[in-house]
Short mmCIF file of C-alpha atoms and ligand atoms in Angstrom, two decimals:
data_model
loop_
_atom_site.label_atom_id
_atom_site.label_comp_id
_atom_site.label_asym_id
_atom_site.label_seq_id
_atom_site.Cartn_x
_atom_site.Cartn_y
_atom_site.Cartn_z
CA UNK A 1 -11.19 44.92 0.74
CA UNK A 2 -12.17 41.27 1.19
CA UNK A 3 -14.83 42.08 3.72
CA UNK A 4 -16.70 38.87 3.12
CA UNK A 5 -15.97 35.42 1.77
CA UNK A 6 -17.91 36.34 -1.39
CA UNK A 7 -15.03 38.63 -2.37
CA UNK A 8 -12.66 35.71 -2.51
CA UNK A 9 -12.04 34.09 -5.88
CA UNK A 10 -10.18 30.78 -6.14
CA UNK A 11 -8.76 29.11 -9.27
CA UNK A 12 -8.69 25.30 -9.17
CA UNK A 13 -6.39 23.34 -11.47
CA UNK A 14 -6.95 19.57 -11.16
CA UNK A 15 -4.73 16.87 -12.64
CA UNK A 16 -6.32 15.45 -15.79
CA UNK A 17 -7.51 12.15 -14.31
CA UNK A 18 -10.90 11.33 -12.68
CA UNK A 19 -9.36 10.38 -9.32
CA UNK A 20 -7.99 13.93 -9.03
CA UNK A 21 -10.63 15.94 -10.91
CA UNK A 22 -13.62 14.55 -8.98
CA UNK A 23 -12.39 15.33 -5.45
CA UNK A 24 -11.20 18.78 -6.54
CA UNK A 25 -14.64 19.51 -7.94
CA UNK A 26 -16.16 18.38 -4.63
CA UNK A 27 -13.69 20.62 -2.82
CA UNK A 28 -14.79 23.61 -4.90
CA UNK A 29 -18.42 22.84 -4.02
CA UNK A 30 -17.54 22.78 -0.31
CA UNK A 31 -15.59 26.03 -0.49
CA UNK A 32 -18.19 27.87 -2.55
CA UNK A 33 -20.90 26.81 -0.09
CA UNK A 34 -19.12 29.22 2.29
CA UNK A 35 -19.28 32.13 -0.12
CA UNK A 36 -16.11 32.25 -2.25
CA UNK A 37 -16.23 32.07 -6.02
CA UNK A 38 -14.63 28.95 -7.52
CA UNK A 39 -13.33 28.65 -11.06
CA UNK A 40 -12.22 25.25 -12.23
CA UNK A 41 -9.71 25.48 -15.03
CA UNK A 42 -9.35 22.47 -17.26
CA UNK A 43 -9.04 21.36 -20.88
CA UNK A 44 -12.05 21.10 -23.25
CA UNK A 45 -12.47 17.28 -23.14
CA UNK A 46 -12.20 17.28 -19.36
CA UNK A 47 -14.65 20.14 -19.04
CA UNK A 48 -17.18 17.94 -20.86
CA UNK A 49 -16.66 15.26 -18.22
CA UNK A 50 -17.04 17.66 -15.33
CA UNK A 51 -20.02 19.68 -16.57
CA UNK A 52 -22.75 17.10 -15.76
CA UNK A 53 -21.47 16.73 -12.18
CA UNK A 54 -21.50 20.47 -11.83
CA UNK A 55 -25.04 20.89 -13.08
CA UNK A 56 -26.23 18.96 -10.00
CA UNK A 57 -24.96 21.63 -7.67
CA UNK A 58 -27.20 24.65 -7.35
CA UNK A 59 -24.38 27.02 -6.51
CA UNK A 60 -24.01 29.78 -9.15
CA UNK A 61 -20.59 30.59 -7.72
CA UNK A 62 -18.83 27.68 -9.40
CA UNK A 63 -17.58 28.12 -12.98
CA UNK A 64 -15.61 26.18 -15.54
CA UNK A 65 -13.05 27.73 -17.86
CA UNK A 66 -11.06 25.89 -20.49
CA UNK A 67 -7.51 26.09 -21.77
CA UNK A 68 -6.13 24.13 -24.73
CA UNK A 69 -4.26 20.87 -24.29
CA UNK A 70 -1.34 20.21 -26.59
CA UNK A 71 1.01 17.31 -26.83
CA UNK A 72 4.27 16.77 -28.60
CA UNK A 73 3.75 16.48 -32.35
CA UNK A 74 5.20 12.97 -32.47
CA UNK A 75 2.91 11.54 -29.75
CA UNK A 76 -0.72 12.64 -29.72
CA UNK A 77 -1.86 12.15 -26.13
CA UNK A 78 -5.48 12.03 -24.98
CA UNK A 79 -6.42 14.85 -22.60
CA UNK A 80 -7.34 12.49 -19.76
CA UNK A 81 -5.18 9.74 -18.29
CA UNK A 82 -8.07 7.28 -18.75
CA UNK A 83 -7.38 7.33 -22.52
CA UNK A 84 -3.69 6.49 -22.21
CA UNK A 85 -2.72 2.87 -22.91
CA UNK A 86 -0.63 2.84 -19.74
CA UNK A 87 -2.03 5.12 -17.02
CA UNK A 88 1.31 6.60 -15.99
CA UNK A 89 2.33 10.22 -15.73
CA UNK A 90 4.98 9.85 -18.40
CA UNK A 91 7.50 12.60 -19.19
CA UNK A 92 5.42 13.31 -22.34
CA UNK A 93 2.18 13.74 -20.39
CA UNK A 94 3.99 15.84 -17.81
CA UNK A 95 5.32 18.04 -20.64
CA UNK A 96 1.71 18.57 -21.78
CA UNK A 97 0.75 19.56 -18.23
CA UNK A 98 3.57 22.12 -18.30
CA UNK A 99 2.35 23.49 -21.66
CA UNK A 100 -0.86 24.56 -19.93
CA UNK A 101 1.06 27.29 -18.10
CA UNK A 102 0.88 30.23 -20.59
CA UNK A 103 -2.85 29.63 -21.17
CA UNK A 104 -3.49 29.38 -17.44
CA UNK A 105 -1.51 32.56 -16.86
CA UNK A 106 -3.48 34.46 -19.44
CA UNK A 107 -6.77 33.41 -17.77
CA UNK A 108 -5.21 34.35 -14.46
CA UNK A 109 -4.42 37.86 -15.68
CA UNK A 110 -7.96 38.32 -16.96
CA UNK A 111 -9.67 37.14 -13.77
CA UNK A 112 -7.09 37.90 -11.08
CA UNK A 113 -8.06 35.22 -8.54
CA UNK A 114 -6.90 35.46 -4.93
CA UNK A 115 -5.59 31.93 -4.61
CA UNK A 116 -4.66 28.89 -6.73
CA UNK A 117 -5.51 25.42 -5.50
CA UNK A 118 -3.66 23.05 -7.82
CA UNK A 119 -2.62 19.46 -7.96
CA UNK A 120 0.94 18.71 -6.83
CA UNK A 121 1.66 17.68 -10.44
CA UNK A 122 1.63 21.36 -11.45
CA UNK A 123 4.77 22.61 -9.69
CA UNK A 124 4.83 25.71 -11.95
CA UNK A 125 1.67 27.04 -10.28
CA UNK A 126 3.73 27.74 -7.14
CA UNK A 127 6.11 30.03 -9.03
CA UNK A 128 3.25 31.68 -10.88
CA UNK A 129 1.34 32.35 -7.65
CA UNK A 130 4.47 33.76 -6.05
CA UNK A 131 5.06 36.02 -9.05
CA UNK A 132 1.63 37.59 -8.56
CA UNK A 133 1.80 37.63 -4.76
CA UNK A 134 -1.00 35.18 -4.03
CA UNK A 135 -0.98 31.83 -2.20
CA UNK A 136 -0.81 28.49 -4.00
CA UNK A 137 -2.31 25.59 -2.11
CA UNK A 138 -1.30 22.10 -3.18
CA UNK A 139 -3.86 19.32 -3.45
CA UNK A 140 -2.52 15.85 -2.65
CA UNK A 141 -4.65 13.08 -4.07
CA UNK A 142 -3.54 10.64 -1.39
CA UNK A 143 -3.59 10.02 2.37
CA UNK A 144 -1.13 11.20 5.00
CA UNK A 145 -0.37 7.56 5.70
CA UNK A 146 0.70 6.77 2.16
CA UNK A 147 2.57 10.02 1.70
CA UNK A 148 4.59 9.61 4.91
CA UNK A 149 5.26 5.88 4.54
CA UNK A 150 6.37 6.40 0.92
CA UNK A 151 8.62 9.29 1.95
CA UNK A 152 10.24 7.30 4.77
CA UNK A 153 10.85 4.27 2.55
CA UNK A 154 12.27 6.46 -0.20
CA UNK A 155 14.52 8.55 2.07
CA UNK A 156 15.90 5.56 4.01
CA UNK A 157 16.00 3.41 0.85
CA UNK A 158 14.49 0.60 2.92
CA UNK A 159 13.85 -1.50 -0.18
CA UNK A 160 17.62 -1.90 -0.52
CA UNK A 161 17.83 -3.68 2.85
CA UNK A 162 16.27 -6.85 1.45
CA UNK A 163 17.76 -9.40 -0.91
CA UNK A 164 14.68 -10.17 -3.00
CA UNK A 165 11.60 -8.46 -4.39
CA UNK A 166 9.24 -10.40 -2.16
CA UNK A 167 11.14 -10.27 1.15
CA UNK A 168 9.24 -8.01 3.55
CA UNK A 169 10.94 -5.09 5.32
CA UNK A 170 9.61 -3.18 8.30
CA UNK A 171 8.86 0.53 8.01
CA UNK A 172 10.29 1.93 11.27
CA UNK A 173 9.10 4.85 13.34
CA UNK A 174 5.37 4.16 13.39
CA UNK A 175 3.13 2.60 16.02
CA UNK A 176 1.67 0.17 13.51
CA UNK A 177 3.53 -2.84 12.26
CA UNK A 178 3.90 -1.85 8.59
CA UNK A 179 5.69 -4.40 6.49
CA UNK A 180 6.09 -4.12 2.73
CA UNK A 181 8.06 -5.69 -0.08
CA UNK A 182 10.03 -4.14 -2.88
CA UNK A 183 7.55 -5.57 -5.38
CA UNK A 184 4.86 -3.39 -3.77
CA UNK A 185 6.82 -0.16 -4.37
CA UNK A 186 5.77 2.15 -7.15
CA UNK A 187 8.65 3.46 -9.26
CA UNK A 188 7.98 6.92 -7.78
CA UNK A 189 9.50 5.54 -4.56
CA UNK A 190 12.43 3.57 -5.94
CA UNK A 191 13.37 5.64 -8.98
CA UNK A 192 11.41 8.91 -9.18
CA UNK A 193 11.23 10.31 -12.72
CA UNK A 194 13.49 13.24 -13.50
CA UNK A 195 10.60 15.62 -13.94
CA UNK A 196 9.78 15.27 -10.24
CA UNK A 197 13.16 16.70 -9.21
CA UNK A 198 11.66 20.19 -9.03
CA UNK A 199 8.74 19.19 -6.78
CA UNK A 200 10.42 19.82 -3.39
CA UNK A 201 11.42 23.34 -4.48
CA UNK A 202 7.88 24.07 -5.68
CA UNK A 203 6.47 22.83 -2.38
CA UNK A 204 8.78 25.28 -0.57
CA UNK A 205 7.07 28.10 -2.51
CA UNK A 206 3.65 26.63 -1.72
CA UNK A 207 1.55 28.23 1.01
CA UNK A 208 -0.08 25.05 2.30
CA UNK A 209 -1.60 21.70 1.51
CA UNK A 210 -5.22 20.65 1.43
CA UNK A 211 -5.94 16.99 2.06
CA UNK A 212 -8.99 14.87 1.35
CA UNK A 213 -8.93 13.09 4.70
CA UNK A 214 -10.04 13.81 8.25
CA UNK A 215 -7.87 14.15 11.30
CA UNK A 216 -9.43 11.36 13.38
CA UNK A 217 -8.76 8.87 10.58
CA UNK A 218 -4.99 9.14 10.66
CA UNK A 219 -3.91 11.51 13.48
CA UNK A 220 -0.39 10.10 13.94
CA UNK A 221 0.36 10.33 10.22
CA UNK A 222 -1.14 13.82 9.91
CA UNK A 223 1.12 14.99 12.75
CA UNK A 224 4.11 13.24 11.23
CA UNK A 225 3.44 14.99 7.89
CA UNK A 226 3.33 18.39 9.58
CA UNK A 227 6.63 17.91 11.39
CA UNK A 228 8.27 16.25 8.40
CA UNK A 229 7.21 18.70 5.72
CA UNK A 230 7.04 21.79 7.91
CA UNK A 231 3.97 22.87 5.95
CA UNK A 232 0.52 24.21 6.80
CA UNK A 233 -2.11 21.65 6.03
CA UNK A 234 -5.86 21.52 6.20
CA UNK A 235 -7.82 18.28 6.41
CA UNK A 236 -11.21 18.88 4.88
CA UNK A 237 -12.49 15.44 3.88
CA UNK A 238 -14.22 13.33 3.02
CA UNK A 239 -15.03 16.02 0.45
CA UNK A 240 -17.65 13.91 -1.37
CA UNK A 241 -19.91 14.09 1.68
CA UNK A 242 -20.85 17.51 0.28
CA UNK A 243 -23.12 15.57 -2.13
CA UNK A 244 -26.46 14.93 -0.52
CA UNK A 245 -29.13 14.70 -3.23
CA UNK A 246 -29.76 11.36 -4.93
CA UNK A 247 -29.11 12.87 -8.39
CA UNK A 248 -25.89 14.42 -7.23
CA UNK A 249 -24.72 11.11 -5.76
CA UNK A 250 -25.70 9.10 -8.81
CA UNK A 251 -24.25 11.38 -11.47
CA UNK A 252 -20.96 12.21 -9.82
CA UNK A 253 -18.16 11.88 -12.35
CA UNK A 254 -20.33 10.31 -15.06
CA UNK A 255 -23.78 9.22 -16.15
CA UNK A 256 -25.47 6.78 -13.77
CA UNK A 257 -26.50 3.22 -14.65
CA UNK A 258 -29.86 3.25 -12.92
CA UNK A 259 -31.01 -0.36 -13.49
CA UNK A 260 -28.50 -1.44 -10.87
CA UNK A 261 -30.59 0.21 -8.16
CA UNK A 262 -33.65 -1.87 -9.07
CA UNK A 263 -31.45 -4.97 -8.80
CA UNK A 264 -29.98 -3.79 -5.47
CA UNK A 265 -33.42 -2.99 -4.04
CA UNK A 266 -34.30 -6.69 -4.31
CA UNK A 267 -31.34 -7.81 -2.19
CA UNK A 268 -31.09 -8.35 1.58
CA UNK A 269 -29.34 -5.77 3.72
CA UNK A 270 -25.56 -6.21 3.78
CA UNK A 271 -25.60 -9.07 1.27
CA UNK A 272 -23.96 -7.56 -1.85
CA UNK A 273 -20.27 -7.13 -2.68
CA UNK A 274 -19.39 -4.15 -4.89
CA UNK A 275 -16.33 -4.71 -7.11
CA UNK A 276 -14.67 -1.71 -8.77
CA UNK A 277 -11.11 -0.82 -9.70
CA UNK A 278 -11.43 2.92 -10.19
CA UNK A 279 -11.03 4.78 -13.44
CA UNK A 280 -7.64 3.65 -14.79
CA UNK A 281 -7.28 -0.09 -14.19
CA UNK A 282 -6.57 -2.59 -16.97
CA UNK A 283 -6.34 -6.38 -16.63
CA UNK A 284 -5.17 -9.27 -18.75
CA UNK A 285 -7.90 -11.57 -20.09
CA UNK A 286 -6.46 -14.35 -17.86
CA UNK A 287 -6.87 -12.20 -14.76
CA UNK A 288 -10.42 -11.24 -15.70
CA UNK A 289 -11.33 -14.92 -16.08
CA UNK A 290 -9.88 -15.76 -12.63
CA UNK A 291 -11.62 -12.79 -11.11
CA UNK A 292 -14.95 -13.82 -12.53
CA UNK A 293 -14.47 -17.45 -11.42
CA UNK A 294 -13.51 -16.30 -7.91
CA UNK A 295 -16.51 -14.01 -7.58
CA UNK A 296 -18.88 -16.72 -8.78
CA UNK A 297 -17.24 -19.32 -6.49
CA UNK A 298 -17.70 -17.09 -3.43
CA UNK A 299 -21.43 -17.40 -4.06
CA UNK A 300 -22.27 -13.89 -2.81
CA UNK A 301 -24.30 -11.44 -4.88
CA UNK A 302 -21.95 -8.94 -6.49
CA UNK A 303 -21.85 -5.87 -8.68
CA UNK A 304 -18.82 -5.94 -10.96
CA UNK A 305 -17.68 -2.77 -12.69
CA UNK A 306 -15.57 -3.39 -15.78
CA UNK A 307 -14.04 -0.58 -17.80
CA UNK A 308 -14.42 -0.58 -21.59
CA UNK A 309 -11.25 -2.58 -21.80
CA UNK A 310 -10.66 -4.57 -25.00
CA UNK A 311 -9.37 -7.45 -22.85
CA UNK A 312 -12.75 -7.55 -21.14
CA UNK A 313 -14.49 -8.42 -24.42
CA UNK A 314 -15.41 -12.09 -24.23
CA UNK A 315 -14.09 -12.45 -20.66
CA UNK A 316 -16.99 -10.77 -18.94
CA UNK A 317 -20.72 -10.63 -19.67
CA UNK A 318 -22.45 -7.54 -21.03
CA UNK A 319 -24.01 -4.93 -18.75
CA UNK A 320 -26.74 -6.26 -16.50
CA UNK A 321 -27.68 -9.46 -14.80
CA UNK A 322 -26.60 -12.70 -16.43
CA UNK A 323 -28.69 -15.84 -16.45
CA UNK A 324 -27.36 -18.29 -13.84
CA UNK A 325 -24.95 -15.75 -12.29
CA UNK A 326 -25.19 -14.07 -8.90
CA UNK A 327 -23.59 -10.96 -10.34
CA UNK A 328 -24.63 -7.72 -12.00
CA UNK A 329 -22.08 -6.28 -14.43
CA UNK A 330 -21.66 -2.59 -15.16
CA UNK A 331 -19.56 -1.84 -18.22
CA UNK A 332 -18.28 1.70 -18.12
CA UNK A 333 -18.95 4.21 -15.38
CA UNK A 334 -20.75 3.12 -12.18
CA UNK A 335 -22.58 5.42 -9.76
CA UNK A 336 -20.12 4.36 -7.05
CA UNK A 337 -21.08 6.70 -4.23
CA UNK A 338 -24.77 5.84 -4.49
CA UNK A 339 -24.07 2.09 -4.69
CA UNK A 340 -21.84 2.22 -1.62
CA UNK A 341 -24.57 3.99 0.33
CA UNK A 342 -27.23 1.39 -0.54
CA UNK A 343 -28.29 -0.70 2.43
CA UNK A 344 -27.89 -3.95 0.46
CA UNK A 345 -24.12 -3.30 0.34
CA UNK A 346 -22.07 -5.56 2.61
CA UNK A 347 -18.55 -5.25 1.22
CA UNK A 348 -16.35 -3.46 -1.31
CA UNK A 349 -13.65 -5.12 -3.37
CA UNK A 350 -11.43 -2.16 -4.20
CA UNK A 351 -8.18 -1.38 -5.98
CA UNK A 352 -7.43 0.97 -3.07
CA UNK A 353 -7.30 4.26 -4.97
CA UNK A 354 -7.45 6.84 -2.20
CA UNK A 355 -10.89 8.15 -3.18
CA UNK A 356 -12.34 4.66 -3.20
CA UNK A 357 -10.76 3.87 0.18
CA UNK A 358 -12.28 6.99 1.68
CA UNK A 359 -15.64 6.30 0.04
CA UNK A 360 -15.64 2.77 1.50
CA UNK A 361 -14.70 4.16 4.91
CA UNK A 362 -17.44 6.78 4.84
CA UNK A 363 -19.97 4.15 3.75
CA UNK A 364 -18.97 1.93 6.69
CA UNK A 365 -18.28 -1.21 4.65
CA UNK A 366 -15.42 -3.68 5.15
CA UNK A 367 -13.18 -4.11 2.11
CA UNK A 368 -11.38 -6.70 0.06
CA UNK A 369 -8.16 -5.04 -1.05
CA UNK A 370 -6.70 -5.59 -4.53
CA UNK A 371 -4.12 -2.87 -5.19
CA UNK A 372 -2.59 -2.47 -8.65
CA UNK A 373 -0.22 0.52 -8.87
CA UNK A 374 0.76 4.01 -7.64
CA UNK A 375 -0.09 4.57 -3.95
CA UNK A 376 -2.62 1.71 -3.90
CA UNK A 377 -0.35 -0.83 -2.19
CA UNK A 378 0.24 1.72 0.59
CA UNK A 379 -3.43 2.47 0.96
CA UNK A 380 -3.99 -1.27 1.28
CA UNK A 381 -1.67 -1.40 4.30
CA UNK A 382 -3.65 1.46 5.80
CA UNK A 383 -6.98 -0.38 5.43
CA UNK A 384 -5.62 -3.74 6.57
CA UNK A 385 -2.95 -2.96 9.20
CA UNK A 386 -3.98 0.44 10.55
CA UNK A 387 -7.78 0.55 10.37
CA UNK A 388 -8.40 -3.20 10.46
CA UNK A 389 -11.25 -2.98 7.95
CA UNK A 390 -9.65 -4.82 5.00
CA UNK A 391 -8.66 -8.30 3.86
CA UNK A 392 -5.96 -8.54 1.20
CA UNK A 393 -6.51 -10.61 -1.88
CA UNK A 394 -2.73 -10.92 -2.29
CA UNK A 395 -1.92 -8.62 -5.20
CA UNK A 396 1.73 -7.87 -4.47
CA UNK A 397 3.21 -6.47 -7.67
CA UNK A 398 2.89 -2.72 -8.16
CA UNK A 399 2.68 -2.03 -11.88
CA UNK A 400 0.56 -0.05 -14.33
CA UNK A 401 1.17 -2.82 -16.88
CA UNK A 402 -1.31 -5.66 -16.32
CA UNK A 403 1.00 -8.30 -17.81
CA UNK A 404 3.65 -7.49 -15.16
CA UNK A 405 1.34 -8.26 -12.25
CA UNK A 406 1.06 -11.85 -11.05
CA UNK A 407 -2.38 -13.34 -11.63
CA UNK A 408 -4.49 -13.61 -8.48
CA UNK A 409 -6.16 -17.00 -8.75
CA UNK A 410 -9.88 -17.62 -8.28
CA UNK A 411 -9.43 -19.48 -4.97
CA UNK A 412 -7.73 -16.45 -3.40
CA UNK A 413 -10.43 -14.14 -4.65
CA UNK A 414 -13.17 -16.38 -3.24
CA UNK A 415 -11.37 -16.78 0.12
CA UNK A 416 -10.90 -13.03 0.60
CA UNK A 417 -14.52 -12.34 -0.38
CA UNK A 418 -15.73 -14.97 2.07
CA UNK A 419 -13.55 -13.55 4.86
CA UNK A 420 -15.15 -10.12 4.39
CA UNK A 421 -18.74 -11.12 3.62
CA UNK A 422 -19.02 -14.19 5.85
CA UNK A 423 -19.77 -14.82 9.50
CA UNK A 424 -17.35 -15.20 12.42
CA UNK A 425 -15.71 -13.08 15.06
CA UNK A 426 -13.09 -11.50 12.80
CA UNK A 427 -15.63 -10.55 10.14
CA UNK A 428 -17.91 -9.04 12.81
CA UNK A 429 -15.00 -7.10 14.29
CA UNK A 430 -14.16 -5.71 10.85
CA UNK A 431 -17.76 -4.65 10.34
CA UNK A 432 -17.81 -3.00 13.77
CA UNK A 433 -14.65 -1.02 12.99
CA UNK A 434 -16.05 -0.02 9.59
CA UNK A 435 -19.24 1.28 11.24
CA UNK A 436 -17.16 3.27 13.73
CA UNK A 437 -15.21 4.87 10.88
CA UNK A 438 -18.41 5.79 9.08
CA UNK A 439 -19.64 7.62 12.17
CA UNK A 440 -16.27 9.35 12.62
CA UNK A 441 -16.33 10.53 8.97
CA UNK A 442 -19.84 11.95 9.36
CA UNK A 443 -18.85 13.73 12.58
CA UNK A 444 -15.76 15.24 10.91
CA UNK A 445 -17.77 17.02 8.22
CA UNK A 446 -20.74 17.82 10.48
CA UNK A 447 -21.12 21.14 12.28
CA UNK A 448 -18.14 21.71 14.56
CA UNK A 449 -16.39 18.58 13.25
CA UNK A 450 -12.65 18.65 12.56
CA UNK A 451 -12.94 18.91 8.76
CA UNK A 452 -15.69 21.50 8.89
CA UNK A 453 -13.63 23.63 11.26
CA UNK A 454 -10.45 23.22 9.20
CA UNK A 455 -12.25 24.26 6.02
CA UNK A 456 -13.56 27.36 7.78
CA UNK A 457 -10.04 28.17 8.97
CA UNK A 458 -8.66 27.80 5.49
CA UNK A 459 -11.22 30.17 3.97
CA UNK A 460 -10.69 32.72 6.75
CA UNK A 461 -6.94 32.56 6.34
CA UNK A 462 -7.27 33.17 2.62
CA UNK A 463 -9.52 36.14 3.29
CA UNK A 464 -7.03 37.57 5.78
CA UNK A 465 -4.24 37.16 3.22
CA UNK A 466 -6.29 39.02 0.66
CA UNK A 467 -6.98 41.87 3.09
CA UNK A 468 -3.28 42.16 3.91
CA UNK A 469 -2.42 42.20 0.25
CA UNK A 470 -4.91 44.95 -0.44
CA UNK A 471 -3.69 47.02 2.52
CA UNK A 472 -0.11 46.49 1.27
N1 LIG B 1 -15.64 6.16 -9.85
C1 LIG B 1 -16.99 6.11 -10.08
N2 LIG B 1 -17.46 5.15 -10.95
C2 LIG B 1 -16.64 4.26 -11.57
C3 LIG B 1 -15.26 4.32 -11.31
C4 LIG B 1 -14.79 5.28 -10.44
O1 LIG B 1 -17.77 6.90 -9.54
O2 LIG B 1 -17.13 3.43 -12.33
C5 LIG B 1 -15.12 7.22 -8.97
C6 LIG B 1 -14.86 6.73 -7.57
O3 LIG B 1 -16.02 6.89 -6.79
C7 LIG B 1 -13.71 7.63 -7.13
C8 LIG B 1 -12.96 7.92 -8.41
O4 LIG B 1 -13.86 7.66 -9.47
O5 LIG B 1 -14.22 8.84 -6.62
C9 LIG B 1 -11.76 7.04 -8.60
O6 LIG B 1 -10.75 7.49 -7.76
P1 LIG B 1 -9.77 6.48 -7.01
O7 LIG B 1 -8.78 7.32 -6.27
O8 LIG B 1 -10.53 5.54 -6.21
O9 LIG B 1 -9.09 5.65 -8.16
P2 LIG B 1 -8.35 6.03 -9.54
O10 LIG B 1 -9.39 6.08 -10.58
O11 LIG B 1 -7.66 7.35 -9.32
O12 LIG B 1 -7.41 4.89 -9.71
#
């Protein structure tokens, strides 16, 4: 009998991209802190990425197991989306995700976990869990806001009500005035790929959903999701607040670039802008030049994270501080959580990936929003129109292909940075709201907070399910 949480064993299967793997790892840390055993199942190259982050946690109840990744013989795909030239879940990549099933099942049969928590991009885990009589819980890598707004736009085909790509349409049914354009829609909304046709059926077989958000952040949208999807859901975020030690903050998701902290330590409180576009972004050389000119023109100290993008060669300086510049460049992986928590931080220029949004919110910093693709344009509306903590830089074309996005010119970059970092009533109001959100996030994960309670409920419910199964 599952008499205690320690008898519960959960298999985690994250999507093979940092923005999904990192929060799922944090979720496993949170769950295992309550007793259950967590096993993260991933492919060999991704296990290498996750292992250093795991070694910072002192919980012996979290394990990694690997299964082989295979792609179609004609197209050799890297195991992680970061290595793909275009960071899209293509039919070929999706096929590779489906090929994980027999290997996952064989691990499942050896270890017999009591629950599977898997990314929504593994619809087959719902059928597998059902076959063996255990619950599958789906992990959504986005917010309630973006999920519901996307669903409404897609169902009502609102983007067809306008005559051009840049004519705004109103998203009805919500208290906030949400206006979007067709150019801001990801293709998942306007023309979902065929492989997603089976997702609704798999969600019907799914026991519940776990979300990296907290109720007070988006109550109306959380309630809307529940009534709309008719599904149990638990809000347990921000999950990264499980990381408390400096090492754990600095090494999350990759090796830390420590010199940046010496540079930050020399700056005044609230004076530095942190610029990062997540793990998958690519830019044209022209856009990188405008970005750099805009950041320099704003005249505020900044940290600029640039991926190892061939386009970046020659367009941006090498790692470190550059003579005559007010910026510090990090090429490669930045210790984002630790930078955001530094007291010198005054603003965050973000691509609006959901993890970055939540990390900015929990750090209490106002944001410059520069969405690129996927749900990022929706998350931008959430930061700007719903929370009132963001200023848009004006990136209005949703595309994974950098050459399809219109170039944001230096003047717009500088103006948005100034609006966020400068003085004035509006900037102060934004900072006040950001501070309020930070406090709300800390309360949610603190003792008796909404996320802490929801997480406890989820674990108890899983234990009760196990007991019933064993009695049966
Ligand atoms: N991240 C980081 N250092 C980097 C780039 C990204 O720590 O240099 C982390 C960031 O803190 C976040 C995740 O990677 O947790 C990126 O997820 P997000 O949803 O923001 O964007 P994505 O990479 O999925 O576009």
